[in-house]
């Protein structure tokens, strides 16, 4: 890992139709590039947010027909940035959908993709309930991508609660972790900042967490607060609740500095678990 880059997190309020969402995201990417960004990250479900399995399946496309993939490839090439295309709903052969994150290099090549591992199947207070596994097929591999600034570990939203994934990515060579998200408001208020700072501190990585914000299809609310977090845990940028983007300079030397001070990634111990009194 080397150098200093300017990273941006884009914050959007995605609607139900793909093409208007792409246009809105593209405009923000161009603005972020004009502000000096070298690496730009977009949120989960950047091409659409709809509620219900039937509505998702009406709109998603297989990878070779998905309009967002060539759109973001062309956008990366046009702007000359490395672009994380949040996640897209990609129709699979078995009729389910991958919640898939794509990373494009500055020439518009899709250098890596990652399918969200952990499905958001939860029941919150007030009757707010989600069953991501009813529509989406979980991935089965972690992904670490090489960039000019070091390894990028790709994750998505609910993955944030599974610390072992981030530790594995950091130990494999990640210096930047990406967490495109569409966090709910209750879980965002309670956990978003804390979990993102924890993942940065535990791994000594920069964390880029672009997020959805506002009111979506059928009144679904997302939390916003796209964050950029430093390896020592400081929040370098917070987008609050507005559509837009935030920028921060990432000095990659800070990764090794944090890991020298607290080399926890090298302190793993094997152990047995003793259950007493059960």
GROMACS .gro file of C-alpha atoms in nm:
model
  278
    1UNK     CA    1   0.000   0.000   0.000
    2UNK     CA    2   0.132   0.345  -0.083
    3UNK     CA    3   0.051   0.708  -0.147
    4UNK     CA    4  -0.235   0.938  -0.069
    5UNK     CA    5  -0.570   0.923  -0.241
    6UNK     CA    6  -0.882   1.129  -0.221
    7UNK     CA    7  -1.184   0.902  -0.169
    8UNK     CA    8  -1.551   0.989  -0.202
    9UNK     CA    9  -1.867   0.824  -0.075
   10UNK     CA   10  -2.181   0.898  -0.274
   11UNK     CA   11  -2.514   0.919  -0.086
   12UNK     CA   12  -2.833   0.866  -0.287
   13UNK     CA   13  -3.207   0.817  -0.245
   14UNK     CA   14  -3.282   0.542  -0.495
   15UNK     CA   15  -3.629   0.504  -0.643
   16UNK     CA   16  -3.794   0.210  -0.814
   17UNK     CA   17  -3.674   0.262  -1.173
   18UNK     CA   18  -3.320   0.179  -1.280
   19UNK     CA   19  -3.242   0.442  -1.546
   20UNK     CA   20  -3.331   0.754  -1.342
   21UNK     CA   21  -3.131   0.615  -1.050
   22UNK     CA   22  -2.828   0.562  -1.274
   23UNK     CA   23  -2.850   0.917  -1.406
   24UNK     CA   24  -2.869   1.063  -1.056
   25UNK     CA   25  -2.577   0.851  -0.936
   26UNK     CA   26  -2.371   0.940  -1.242
   27UNK     CA   27  -2.419   1.312  -1.184
   28UNK     CA   28  -2.289   1.277  -0.828
   29UNK     CA   29  -1.991   1.070  -0.941
   30UNK     CA   30  -1.894   1.343  -1.188
   31UNK     CA   31  -1.925   1.607  -0.918
   32UNK     CA   32  -1.707   1.404  -0.683
   33UNK     CA   33  -1.446   1.359  -0.956
   34UNK     CA   34  -1.451   1.735  -1.023
   35UNK     CA   35  -1.380   1.781  -0.651
   36UNK     CA   36  -1.067   1.568  -0.690
   37UNK     CA   37  -1.174   1.215  -0.599
   38UNK     CA   38  -0.958   0.924  -0.720
   39UNK     CA   39  -1.172   0.644  -0.574
   40UNK     CA   40  -1.551   0.678  -0.557
   41UNK     CA   41  -1.788   0.441  -0.379
   42UNK     CA   42  -2.164   0.416  -0.433
   43UNK     CA   43  -2.426   0.263  -0.197
   44UNK     CA   44  -2.602  -0.071  -0.184
   45UNK     CA   45  -2.899  -0.102  -0.424
   46UNK     CA   46  -2.774   0.200  -0.616
   47UNK     CA   47  -2.975   0.110  -0.927
   48UNK     CA   48  -3.311   0.063  -0.748
   49UNK     CA   49  -3.491   0.007  -0.420
   50UNK     CA   50  -3.826  -0.172  -0.439
   51UNK     CA   51  -4.015  -0.361  -0.173
   52UNK     CA   52  -4.129  -0.719  -0.227
   53UNK     CA   53  -3.995  -1.018  -0.413
   54UNK     CA   54  -4.228  -0.984  -0.712
   55UNK     CA   55  -4.131  -0.622  -0.777
   56UNK     CA   56  -3.760  -0.703  -0.750
   57UNK     CA   57  -3.791  -0.990  -0.997
   58UNK     CA   58  -3.983  -0.770  -1.242
   59UNK     CA   59  -3.690  -0.530  -1.268
   60UNK     CA   60  -3.364  -0.721  -1.221
   61UNK     CA   61  -3.161  -0.848  -1.515
   62UNK     CA   62  -2.889  -1.109  -1.560
   63UNK     CA   63  -2.537  -0.969  -1.565
   64UNK     CA   64  -2.504  -0.980  -1.944
   65UNK     CA   65  -2.824  -0.773  -1.984
   66UNK     CA   66  -2.798  -0.539  -1.685
   67UNK     CA   67  -2.791  -0.174  -1.795
   68UNK     CA   68  -2.604  -0.060  -1.484
   69UNK     CA   69  -2.290  -0.263  -1.557
   70UNK     CA   70  -2.194  -0.094  -1.887
   71UNK     CA   71  -2.320   0.238  -1.745
   72UNK     CA   72  -2.077   0.228  -1.453
   73UNK     CA   73  -1.796   0.087  -1.669
   74UNK     CA   74  -1.835   0.381  -1.908
   75UNK     CA   75  -1.859   0.623  -1.616
   76UNK     CA   76  -1.534   0.496  -1.463
   77UNK     CA   77  -1.362   0.528  -1.801
   78UNK     CA   78  -1.505   0.875  -1.862
   79UNK     CA   79  -1.403   1.011  -1.522
   80UNK     CA   80  -1.077   0.818  -1.486
   81UNK     CA   81  -1.158   0.704  -1.132
   82UNK     CA   82  -1.175   0.369  -0.959
   83UNK     CA   83  -1.544   0.318  -0.903
   84UNK     CA   84  -1.722   0.088  -0.659
   85UNK     CA   85  -2.070   0.041  -0.806
   86UNK     CA   86  -2.236  -0.016  -0.468
   87UNK     CA   87  -2.452  -0.319  -0.528
   88UNK     CA   88  -2.679  -0.420  -0.814
   89UNK     CA   89  -2.952  -0.681  -0.817
   90UNK     CA   90  -2.831  -0.945  -1.066
   91UNK     CA   91  -3.068  -1.223  -1.174
   92UNK     CA   92  -2.916  -1.571  -1.138
   93UNK     CA   93  -2.986  -1.896  -1.321
   94UNK     CA   94  -3.184  -2.042  -1.030
   95UNK     CA   95  -3.433  -1.753  -1.030
   96UNK     CA   96  -3.286  -1.586  -0.725
   97UNK     CA   97  -3.091  -1.261  -0.721
   98UNK     CA   98  -2.734  -1.175  -0.623
   99UNK     CA   99  -2.682  -0.855  -0.425
  100UNK     CA  100  -2.359  -0.787  -0.613
  101UNK     CA  101  -2.092  -0.522  -0.567
  102UNK     CA  102  -1.873  -0.435  -0.867
  103UNK     CA  103  -1.533  -0.264  -0.868
  104UNK     CA  104  -1.426  -0.090  -1.190
  105UNK     CA  105  -1.077   0.041  -1.256
  106UNK     CA  106  -1.002   0.378  -1.414
  107UNK     CA  107  -1.020   0.224  -1.762
  108UNK     CA  108  -1.369   0.090  -1.703
  109UNK     CA  109  -1.278  -0.274  -1.654
  110UNK     CA  110  -1.475  -0.475  -1.397
  111UNK     CA  111  -1.176  -0.599  -1.196
  112UNK     CA  112  -1.376  -0.768  -0.917
  113UNK     CA  113  -1.725  -0.847  -0.800
  114UNK     CA  114  -1.857  -0.968  -0.468
  115UNK     CA  115  -2.194  -1.119  -0.375
  116UNK     CA  116  -2.319  -1.022  -0.029
  117UNK     CA  117  -2.251  -1.309   0.210
  118UNK     CA  118  -2.489  -1.242   0.496
  119UNK     CA  119  -2.862  -1.206   0.439
  120UNK     CA  120  -3.060  -0.942   0.627
  121UNK     CA  121  -3.335  -1.151   0.785
  122UNK     CA  122  -3.449  -0.952   1.089
  123UNK     CA  123  -3.757  -0.846   1.288
  124UNK     CA  124  -3.732  -0.500   1.439
  125UNK     CA  125  -3.961  -0.321   1.681
  126UNK     CA  126  -4.273  -0.163   1.539
  127UNK     CA  127  -4.331  -0.442   1.289
  128UNK     CA  128  -4.039  -0.354   1.059
  129UNK     CA  129  -3.932  -0.690   0.913
  130UNK     CA  130  -3.697  -0.799   0.633
  131UNK     CA  131  -3.631  -1.136   0.468
  132UNK     CA  132  -3.351  -1.079   0.218
  133UNK     CA  133  -3.302  -1.454   0.180
  134UNK     CA  134  -3.653  -1.488   0.029
  135UNK     CA  135  -3.529  -1.316  -0.288
  136UNK     CA  136  -3.149  -1.308  -0.277
  137UNK     CA  137  -2.894  -1.588  -0.284
  138UNK     CA  138  -2.602  -1.535  -0.046
  139UNK     CA  139  -2.251  -1.539  -0.182
  140UNK     CA  140  -1.994  -1.796  -0.077
  141UNK     CA  141  -1.660  -1.617  -0.113
  142UNK     CA  142  -1.482  -1.315   0.028
  143UNK     CA  143  -1.315  -1.084  -0.224
  144UNK     CA  144  -0.993  -0.883  -0.198
  145UNK     CA  145  -0.907  -0.666  -0.500
  146UNK     CA  146  -0.571  -0.508  -0.584
  147UNK     CA  147  -0.566  -0.133  -0.651
  148UNK     CA  148  -0.286   0.123  -0.689
  149UNK     CA  149  -0.329   0.211  -0.320
  150UNK     CA  150  -0.342  -0.140  -0.176
  151UNK     CA  151  -0.593  -0.419  -0.129
  152UNK     CA  152  -0.965  -0.339  -0.115
  153UNK     CA  153  -1.180  -0.580   0.085
  154UNK     CA  154  -1.534  -0.581  -0.053
  155UNK     CA  155  -1.832  -0.623   0.182
  156UNK     CA  156  -2.198  -0.513   0.189
  157UNK     CA  157  -2.428  -0.369   0.458
  158UNK     CA  158  -2.535  -0.651   0.694
  159UNK     CA  159  -2.188  -0.807   0.655
  160UNK     CA  160  -2.080  -0.528   0.890
  161UNK     CA  161  -2.201  -0.730   1.190
  162UNK     CA  162  -1.964  -1.022   1.118
  163UNK     CA  163  -1.623  -0.911   1.237
  164UNK     CA  164  -1.448  -1.231   1.128
  165UNK     CA  165  -1.499  -1.136   0.761
  166UNK     CA  166  -1.316  -0.806   0.805
  167UNK     CA  167  -1.034  -0.964   1.003
  168UNK     CA  168  -0.986  -1.223   0.730
  169UNK     CA  169  -0.976  -0.954   0.461
  170UNK     CA  170  -0.725  -0.744   0.656
  171UNK     CA  171  -0.500  -1.042   0.727
  172UNK     CA  172  -0.513  -1.129   0.355
  173UNK     CA  173  -0.391  -0.781   0.260
  174UNK     CA  174  -0.678  -0.532   0.270
  175UNK     CA  175  -0.593  -0.173   0.357
  176UNK     CA  176  -0.933  -0.033   0.253
  177UNK     CA  177  -1.269  -0.191   0.336
  178UNK     CA  178  -1.583  -0.100   0.144
  179UNK     CA  179  -1.929  -0.126   0.301
  180UNK     CA  180  -2.200  -0.002   0.061
  181UNK     CA  181  -2.522  -0.004   0.259
  182UNK     CA  182  -2.893   0.070   0.287
  183UNK     CA  183  -2.918   0.063   0.667
  184UNK     CA  184  -3.254   0.096   0.836
  185UNK     CA  185  -3.310   0.400   1.057
  186UNK     CA  186  -3.347   0.209   1.388
  187UNK     CA  187  -3.035  -0.002   1.336
  188UNK     CA  188  -2.847   0.293   1.191
  189UNK     CA  189  -2.911   0.515   1.489
  190UNK     CA  190  -2.811   0.241   1.730
  191UNK     CA  191  -2.518   0.072   1.555
  192UNK     CA  192  -2.391   0.227   1.227
  193UNK     CA  193  -2.119   0.460   1.355
  194UNK     CA  194  -2.010   0.220   1.629
  195UNK     CA  195  -1.975  -0.083   1.402
  196UNK     CA  196  -1.791   0.102   1.126
  197UNK     CA  197  -1.545   0.254   1.370
  198UNK     CA  198  -1.496  -0.087   1.531
  199UNK     CA  199  -1.420  -0.255   1.198
  200UNK     CA  200  -1.161   0.015   1.121
  201UNK     CA  201  -0.999  -0.013   1.464
  202UNK     CA  202  -0.994  -0.394   1.468
  203UNK     CA  203  -0.831  -0.418   1.125
  204UNK     CA  204  -0.623  -0.100   1.099
  205UNK     CA  205  -0.797  -0.026   0.767
  206UNK     CA  206  -0.965   0.274   0.613
  207UNK     CA  207  -1.340   0.212   0.582
  208UNK     CA  208  -1.556   0.358   0.304
  209UNK     CA  209  -1.928   0.322   0.376
  210UNK     CA  210  -2.154   0.488   0.117
  211UNK     CA  211  -2.521   0.472   0.210
  212UNK     CA  212  -2.877   0.519   0.096
  213UNK     CA  213  -3.077   0.795   0.264
  214UNK     CA  214  -3.438   0.905   0.302
  215UNK     CA  215  -3.777   0.760   0.206
  216UNK     CA  216  -3.810   0.488  -0.060
  217UNK     CA  217  -4.074   0.256  -0.208
  218UNK     CA  218  -4.369   0.187   0.025
  219UNK     CA  219  -4.226   0.422   0.288
  220UNK     CA  220  -3.905   0.233   0.357
  221UNK     CA  221  -3.660   0.459   0.538
  222UNK     CA  222  -3.280   0.445   0.519
  223UNK     CA  223  -3.039   0.607   0.761
  224UNK     CA  224  -2.786   0.790   0.543
  225UNK     CA  225  -2.466   0.903   0.719
  226UNK     CA  226  -2.220   0.776   0.458
  227UNK     CA  227  -1.892   0.756   0.647
  228UNK     CA  228  -1.520   0.753   0.579
  229UNK     CA  229  -1.329   0.618   0.879
  230UNK     CA  230  -0.954   0.616   0.944
  231UNK     CA  231  -0.754   0.313   1.071
  232UNK     CA  232  -0.736   0.460   1.423
  233UNK     CA  233  -1.114   0.497   1.428
  234UNK     CA  234  -1.160   0.867   1.358
  235UNK     CA  235  -1.457   0.962   1.139
  236UNK     CA  236  -1.303   1.165   0.856
  237UNK     CA  237  -1.633   1.247   0.682
  238UNK     CA  238  -2.005   1.204   0.756
  239UNK     CA  239  -2.267   1.285   0.490
  240UNK     CA  240  -2.545   1.322   0.749
  241UNK     CA  241  -2.887   1.279   0.580
  242UNK     CA  242  -2.867   1.477   0.254
  243UNK     CA  243  -2.823   1.336  -0.095
  244UNK     CA  244  -2.472   1.423  -0.212
  245UNK     CA  245  -2.118   1.309  -0.142
  246UNK     CA  246  -1.835   1.342   0.108
  247UNK     CA  247  -1.461   1.345   0.047
  248UNK     CA  248  -1.153   1.265   0.254
  249UNK     CA  249  -0.782   1.222   0.193
  250UNK     CA  250  -0.654   0.875   0.278
  251UNK     CA  251  -0.284   0.866   0.365
  252UNK     CA  252  -0.212   0.498   0.324
  253UNK     CA  253   0.088   0.521   0.556
  254UNK     CA  254  -0.164   0.546   0.840
  255UNK     CA  255  -0.256   0.181   0.791
  256UNK     CA  256   0.091   0.057   0.882
  257UNK     CA  257   0.119   0.317   1.156
  258UNK     CA  258  -0.198   0.192   1.326
  259UNK     CA  259  -0.092  -0.170   1.291
  260UNK     CA  260   0.254  -0.103   1.433
  261UNK     CA  261   0.104   0.059   1.741
  262UNK     CA  262  -0.151  -0.217   1.801
  263UNK     CA  263  -0.050  -0.527   1.601
  264UNK     CA  264  -0.365  -0.721   1.692
  265UNK     CA  265  -0.385  -0.882   1.346
  266UNK     CA  266  -0.073  -1.083   1.436
  267UNK     CA  267  -0.185  -1.185   1.784
  268UNK     CA  268  -0.431  -1.464   1.704
  269UNK     CA  269  -0.442  -1.752   1.951
  270UNK     CA  270  -0.597  -2.093   1.918
  271UNK     CA  271  -0.819  -2.192   2.206
  272UNK     CA  272  -1.074  -2.440   2.323
  273UNK     CA  273  -1.417  -2.344   2.455
  274UNK     CA  274  -1.518  -2.484   2.791
  275UNK     CA  275  -1.888  -2.476   2.878
  276UNK     CA  276  -1.946  -2.473   3.253
  277UNK     CA  277  -2.274  -2.518   3.431
  278UNK     CA  278  -2.497  -2.586   3.130
   0.00000   0.00000   0.00000
